[in-house]
Coordinates of C-alpha atoms and ligand atoms in Angstrom, one line a residue:
M126 CA 170.1 73.4 87.4
L127 CA 167.9 71.5 85.0
S128 CA 164.2 72.6 85.4
V129 CA 161.9 69.9 86.8
G130 CA 158.8 71.7 85.6
K131 CA 157.2 75.1 85.3
I132 CA 155.1 76.7 88.1
L133 CA 152.9 79.7 87.2
V134 CA 152.3 82.1 90.1
T135 CA 149.7 84.7 88.9
R136 CA 150.8 87.5 91.1
S137 CA 154.0 88.3 93.1
L138 CA 153.6 87.1 96.7
P139 CA 155.0 88.6 99.9
G140 CA 157.8 86.7 101.7
S141 CA 160.2 84.1 100.4
A142 CA 158.1 81.0 100.0
L143 CA 158.7 80.8 96.3
E144 CA 162.4 80.2 97.0
H145 CA 161.6 76.7 98.2
L146 CA 160.3 75.9 94.7
R147 CA 163.4 77.4 93.0
E148 CA 165.7 75.5 95.3
R149 CA 164.1 72.3 94.2
G150 CA 164.7 73.1 90.6
Y151 CA 161.3 74.3 89.5
R152 CA 161.0 77.1 87.0
V153 CA 158.9 79.6 88.7
E154 CA 157.2 82.1 86.5
V155 CA 155.7 85.0 88.5
H156 CA 153.3 87.4 86.7
E157 CA 154.3 90.9 87.9
G158 CA 151.7 93.6 87.9
L159 CA 148.2 94.3 89.2
F160 CA 146.2 92.8 86.4
L161 CA 146.4 89.4 84.6
S162 CA 144.1 89.4 81.6
R163 CA 142.2 86.2 80.7
E164 CA 144.2 86.1 77.4
D165 CA 147.5 86.3 79.3
L166 CA 146.5 83.7 81.9
L167 CA 145.6 81.3 79.0
K168 CA 149.0 81.9 77.4
K169 CA 151.1 81.9 80.5
V170 CA 149.6 78.6 81.9
E171 CA 150.9 76.6 78.9
G172 CA 153.4 74.1 80.0
A173 CA 152.8 74.5 83.7
I174 CA 152.6 71.5 86.0
G175 CA 151.6 73.7 89.0
L176 CA 149.5 76.8 89.3
I177 CA 149.2 79.2 92.2
P178 CA 146.2 81.5 91.3
T179 CA 144.6 84.3 93.3
V180 CA 140.9 85.0 93.8
E181 CA 141.1 87.2 90.7
D182 CA 141.8 84.4 88.3
R183 CA 138.9 82.3 87.0
V184 CA 140.5 78.8 86.7
D185 CA 138.0 76.8 84.5
A186 CA 138.2 73.9 82.1
E187 CA 139.7 76.1 79.3
V188 CA 142.6 77.2 81.5
M189 CA 143.2 73.6 82.6
D190 CA 143.1 72.3 79.0
R191 CA 145.9 74.8 78.1
A192 CA 148.2 72.9 80.4
P193 CA 147.7 69.2 79.9
G194 CA 150.5 68.5 82.3
L195 CA 148.9 70.4 85.1
K196 CA 148.9 68.4 88.4
V197 CA 148.0 70.9 91.0
I198 CA 146.1 74.2 91.5
A199 CA 147.3 75.6 94.9
C200 CA 144.9 78.4 95.6
Y201 CA 146.3 81.5 97.4
S202 CA 143.0 81.8 99.4
V203 CA 140.6 79.8 101.5
G204 CA 137.7 80.4 99.1
V205 CA 137.8 78.2 96.0
D206 CA 134.7 79.6 94.1
H207 CA 137.0 80.9 91.4
V208 CA 138.1 77.3 90.5
D209 CA 135.9 74.8 88.5
L210 CA 136.3 72.0 91.0
E211 CA 134.4 69.5 88.9
A212 CA 136.6 70.2 85.9
A213 CA 139.7 69.7 88.0
K214 CA 138.4 66.4 89.4
A215 CA 137.5 65.1 85.9
R216 CA 141.1 65.9 84.8
G217 CA 142.8 64.4 87.9
I218 CA 144.1 67.8 89.0
R219 CA 144.4 68.4 92.7
V220 CA 143.1 71.6 94.2
T221 CA 144.3 73.0 97.6
H222 CA 143.6 76.1 99.6
T223 CA 144.8 78.0 102.7
P224 CA 142.4 77.6 105.6
G225 CA 143.0 78.8 109.1
V226 CA 146.0 81.1 108.6
L227 CA 143.8 84.0 107.5
T228 CA 141.0 83.5 110.0
E229 CA 142.2 86.1 112.6
A230 CA 143.1 88.7 110.0
T231 CA 139.8 88.4 108.2
A232 CA 137.9 88.5 111.5
D233 CA 139.8 91.7 112.4
L234 CA 138.8 93.3 109.2
T235 CA 135.2 92.3 109.8
L236 CA 135.2 94.1 113.1
A237 CA 136.9 97.1 111.5
L238 CA 134.1 97.4 109.0
L239 CA 131.5 96.7 111.7
L240 CA 132.9 99.5 113.8
A241 CA 133.3 101.8 110.8
V242 CA 129.7 101.5 109.8
A243 CA 128.1 101.4 113.3
R244 CA 130.1 104.4 114.5
R245 CA 130.1 106.2 111.1
V246 CA 133.9 106.4 111.1
A247 CA 134.3 106.8 107.3
E248 CA 131.7 109.6 107.3
G249 CA 133.5 111.2 110.3
V250 CA 136.9 111.1 108.6
D251 CA 135.4 112.7 105.4
Y252 CA 133.6 115.3 107.5
A253 CA 136.8 116.4 109.2
R254 CA 138.9 116.2 106.0
K255 CA 136.5 118.4 104.1
G256 CA 136.8 121.1 106.8
L257 CA 133.1 120.7 108.0
W258 CA 134.1 120.1 111.6
Q259 CA 133.5 123.5 113.2
A260 CA 131.9 122.5 116.6
W261 CA 131.1 119.6 118.9
H262 CA 127.4 118.8 118.9
P263 CA 125.3 116.3 120.9
E264 CA 123.6 115.1 117.7
L265 CA 126.6 115.0 115.3
L266 CA 127.1 111.7 113.5
L267 CA 125.1 109.5 115.9
G268 CA 125.7 105.8 115.3
M269 CA 124.7 102.4 116.7
D270 CA 125.9 101.4 120.2
L271 CA 127.5 98.0 120.1
E272 CA 127.1 97.0 123.7
G273 CA 123.9 94.9 123.9
A274 CA 123.4 94.8 120.1
T275 CA 122.7 91.5 118.5
L276 CA 125.1 90.2 116.0
G277 CA 123.8 87.5 113.6
I278 CA 126.5 85.4 112.1
V279 CA 125.6 83.5 108.9
G280 CA 128.1 80.6 108.5
M281 CA 129.7 79.8 111.9
G282 CA 132.9 78.3 110.6
R283 CA 136.5 79.4 111.4
I284 CA 136.0 83.1 110.6
G285 CA 132.5 83.2 111.9
Q286 CA 133.6 81.9 115.3
A287 CA 136.6 84.3 115.4
V288 CA 134.2 87.2 114.7
A289 CA 131.9 85.9 117.5
K290 CA 134.8 85.9 120.0
R291 CA 135.6 89.5 119.1
A292 CA 132.0 90.6 119.3
E293 CA 131.7 89.2 122.8
A294 CA 134.5 91.5 123.9
F295 CA 132.4 94.4 122.7
G296 CA 129.4 93.3 124.8
M297 CA 127.4 92.1 121.8
R298 CA 124.9 89.2 121.9
V299 CA 125.8 86.6 119.3
V300 CA 123.3 84.4 117.4
Y301 CA 124.1 82.3 114.4
T302 CA 122.8 80.2 111.5
G303 CA 124.3 77.7 109.2
R304 CA 123.8 74.2 107.8
T305 CA 123.7 72.6 111.2
P306 CA 123.9 73.7 114.9
K307 CA 127.3 73.4 116.5
P308 CA 128.3 72.8 120.1
L309 CA 128.8 76.5 120.8
P310 CA 127.5 78.8 123.5
Y311 CA 125.4 80.9 121.1
P312 CA 121.7 80.4 120.1
Y313 CA 121.3 78.7 116.7
L314 CA 118.4 80.3 114.7
S315 CA 116.9 79.8 111.2
L316 CA 118.2 82.4 108.7
E317 CA 114.7 84.1 108.8
A318 CA 114.7 84.3 112.6
L319 CA 118.3 85.6 112.6
L320 CA 117.5 88.4 110.0
A321 CA 114.4 89.4 112.0
T322 CA 116.3 89.8 115.3
S323 CA 119.8 90.9 114.5
D324 CA 121.0 94.5 114.7
I325 CA 124.0 93.5 112.6
V326 CA 124.2 90.6 110.2
S327 CA 127.7 89.3 109.2
L328 CA 128.2 86.9 106.3
H329 CA 130.8 84.1 106.5
T330 CA 129.7 81.2 104.2
P331 CA 131.7 80.2 101.2
L332 CA 130.2 81.1 97.8
T333 CA 128.5 78.0 96.3
L334 CA 125.5 77.3 94.1
E335 CA 123.5 77.2 97.4
T336 CA 124.7 80.4 98.8
H337 CA 124.7 82.5 95.6
R338 CA 122.5 85.6 96.3
L339 CA 121.6 84.2 99.8
M340 CA 120.9 87.8 100.6
N341 CA 118.4 88.5 97.9
R342 CA 115.9 91.4 97.9
E343 CA 113.4 89.6 100.1
R344 CA 116.0 88.8 102.7
L345 CA 117.7 92.2 102.7
F346 CA 114.3 93.8 103.4
A347 CA 113.5 91.1 106.0
M348 CA 116.5 92.5 108.0
K349 CA 115.5 94.7 110.9
P350 CA 114.9 98.3 109.9
G351 CA 118.0 100.3 110.8
S352 CA 120.2 97.3 110.9
I353 CA 123.7 96.7 109.4
L354 CA 125.0 94.2 106.8
I355 CA 128.6 93.2 106.8
N356 CA 130.1 91.0 104.1
T357 CA 133.7 89.9 104.2
A358 CA 133.0 86.5 102.6
R359 CA 132.1 86.8 98.9
G360 CA 130.3 89.5 96.8
G361 CA 128.1 86.9 95.1
L362 CA 126.3 86.2 98.4
V363 CA 124.4 89.5 98.1
D364 CA 122.1 91.0 95.4
T365 CA 124.0 94.2 94.9
E366 CA 121.1 96.1 93.2
A367 CA 118.7 95.2 96.0
L368 CA 121.4 96.2 98.5
V369 CA 121.7 99.7 97.0
E370 CA 117.9 100.1 97.4
A371 CA 118.0 98.7 101.0
L372 CA 120.7 101.2 101.9
R373 CA 118.5 104.1 100.7
G374 CA 116.3 103.9 103.7
H375 CA 115.8 100.4 105.1
L376 CA 119.2 99.6 106.5
F377 CA 121.5 101.7 108.7
G378 CA 124.5 100.8 106.6
A379 CA 126.7 98.1 105.1
G380 CA 130.4 97.2 105.3
L381 CA 131.7 95.4 102.3
D382 CA 135.1 93.9 101.7
V383 CA 133.8 91.9 98.7
T384 CA 131.4 93.0 96.0
D385 CA 129.6 91.7 93.0
P386 CA 130.9 92.7 90.5
E387 CA 134.4 92.8 91.9
P388 CA 136.1 95.2 91.6
L389 CA 133.1 97.5 91.8
P390 CA 133.3 99.7 88.7
R391 CA 134.0 103.4 89.1
G392 CA 130.9 105.5 89.6
H393 CA 128.9 102.5 90.9
P394 CA 125.9 103.7 93.0
L395 CA 127.3 102.0 96.1
Y396 CA 130.2 104.5 96.2
A397 CA 127.8 107.4 96.4
L398 CA 126.1 106.1 99.5
P399 CA 127.6 107.5 102.7
N400 CA 126.4 104.6 104.7
A401 CA 128.3 102.0 102.6
V402 CA 131.9 101.4 103.7
I403 CA 133.8 99.5 101.0
T404 CA 137.3 98.1 101.2
P405 CA 139.0 96.4 98.2
H406 CA 139.0 92.7 99.3
I407 CA 141.7 93.1 101.9
G408 CA 140.3 90.7 104.5
S409 CA 143.5 88.6 104.8
A410 CA 145.9 91.5 104.0
G411 CA 148.1 91.3 107.2
R412 CA 151.7 91.1 106.0
R413 CA 152.5 88.0 108.1
T414 CA 149.2 86.4 107.2
R415 CA 149.9 86.9 103.5
E416 CA 153.4 85.4 103.9
R417 CA 152.0 82.4 105.7
M418 CA 149.4 81.9 102.9
A419 CA 152.2 81.8 100.4
E420 CA 154.1 79.2 102.6
M421 CA 150.9 77.1 102.8
A422 CA 150.2 77.3 99.1
V423 CA 153.8 76.2 98.3
E424 CA 153.7 73.4 100.9
N425 CA 150.5 72.1 99.3
L426 CA 151.9 72.4 95.8
L427 CA 155.1 70.6 96.6
A428 CA 153.3 67.8 98.4
V429 CA 151.3 67.0 95.3
L430 CA 154.3 67.3 92.9
E431 CA 156.3 65.0 95.2
G432 CA 153.6 62.4 95.4
R433 CA 152.4 63.1 99.0
E434 CA 148.9 64.0 100.2
P435 CA 148.7 67.8 100.4
P436 CA 148.0 69.2 103.9
N437 CA 145.0 71.3 102.7
P438 CA 143.2 69.5 99.9
V439 CA 139.9 70.6 98.4
V440 CA 139.9 68.1 95.4
Ligands
NAP237 P1 134.7 77.6 107.0 O1 135.4 77.4 108.2 O2 134.5 76.5 106.0 O3 133.2 78.2 107.4 C1 132.2 78.3 106.5 C2 130.9 78.2 107.2 O4 129.8 78.4 106.3 C3 130.7 76.8 107.8 O5 130.3 76.9 109.1 C4 129.6 76.2 106.9 O6 128.8 75.3 107.6 C5 128.8 77.4 106.5 N1 128.1 77.1 105.3 C6 128.5 76.5 104.2 N2 127.5 76.4 103.3 C7 126.4 76.9 103.9 C8 125.1 77.2 103.5 N3 124.7 76.7 102.3 N4 124.3 77.8 104.3 C9 124.7 78.2 105.5 N5 126.0 78.0 106.0 C10 126.8 77.4 105.1 O7 135.3 78.8 106.1 P2 136.1 80.1 106.6 O8 137.6 79.8 106.7 O9 135.4 80.6 107.8 O10 135.9 81.1 105.4 C11 134.6 81.5 105.0 C12 134.6 82.2 103.7 O11 135.2 83.5 103.9 C13 135.6 81.6 102.6 O12 134.9 80.6 101.9 C14 135.9 82.8 101.7 O13 135.0 82.9 100.6 C15 135.7 84.0 102.7 N6 137.0 84.7 103.0 C16 137.1 86.0 102.6 C17 138.3 86.7 102.8 C18 138.5 88.1 102.4 O14 139.6 88.5 102.1 N7 137.5 89.0 102.5 C19 139.3 86.0 103.5 C20 139.1 84.7 103.9 C21 137.9 84.1 103.7 P3 129.2 73.8 108.1 O15 130.0 74.1 109.4 O16 128.0 73.1 108.4 O17 130.1 73.3 107.0

């Protein structure tokens, strides 16, 4: 079949969604492997009319200008902070994302981190594995009780609300902050009031110019002494250096699925802190979720290439 255009997919994707593109005659170039260097991205994107990038790929004006025929950037994520949206708009390139399908999986991982930090699960696993477990003791690895604890959600969107639902099942009291109050059965507080009253603060806003370093030194130290920070949104929301300091006495712990920088380099001080539980950006990593994200990215991409409005547009 004669190719009707090249689509660059920057990592292999689970499931069979890419077959839909091949069946329609597109030449699908999938980069195999864990890393795609900047240099390789710039080279591989040449001649593409469609691009499916992951959160690892910085898609800026330089990348777009390497592919003058590029019509659509179909992000394999709900977050789009890795794409220069203004540059895309200026070039008439559509940008789409995958909202909704990853909400439940990401909320699950948020609870997993919350439980791991509050009940010191990672420390406990380490303790047992190292052969230190020699007796039961009433004061061994005491953690935070969740029932009755206040969970402060920053950014009460899809994932924030899914986390709230789960927290309620654990008997937690939910409060939230965001740009505007919503018709929800939880108290809406200012960010300052939320930080001062929450036992656990969980971040769920997108990373934008406004939210960059939202949790700066001042705000981290404005959290209640002995409280917990969870971040499954974006690393750039938190001042990492200040967080390391806060974890050395002020906070009980932190659960981080995302970091700044990301990945966190080997030997980073956060890895040495027993009260920091870090996962490698696996918020949406349920198999079915990742398959559905691929289907959604392909649907969005095809819609643009076939002259239809994409179901999940950003630009
Ligand atoms: P969403 O439904 O758009 O919710 C985002 C919420 O943040 C909205 O309630 C929004 O308020 C609020 N918000 C936006 N800007 C704000 C600001 N400046 N100050 C305070 N609140 C602000 O998005 P979502 O689907 O829940 O996803 C949230 C983020 O999670 C994504 O952007 C992505 O970066 C991250 N994420 C991470 C993973 C992972 O693998 N770890 C997976 C999925 C998503 P309004 O309601 O007023 O707009």
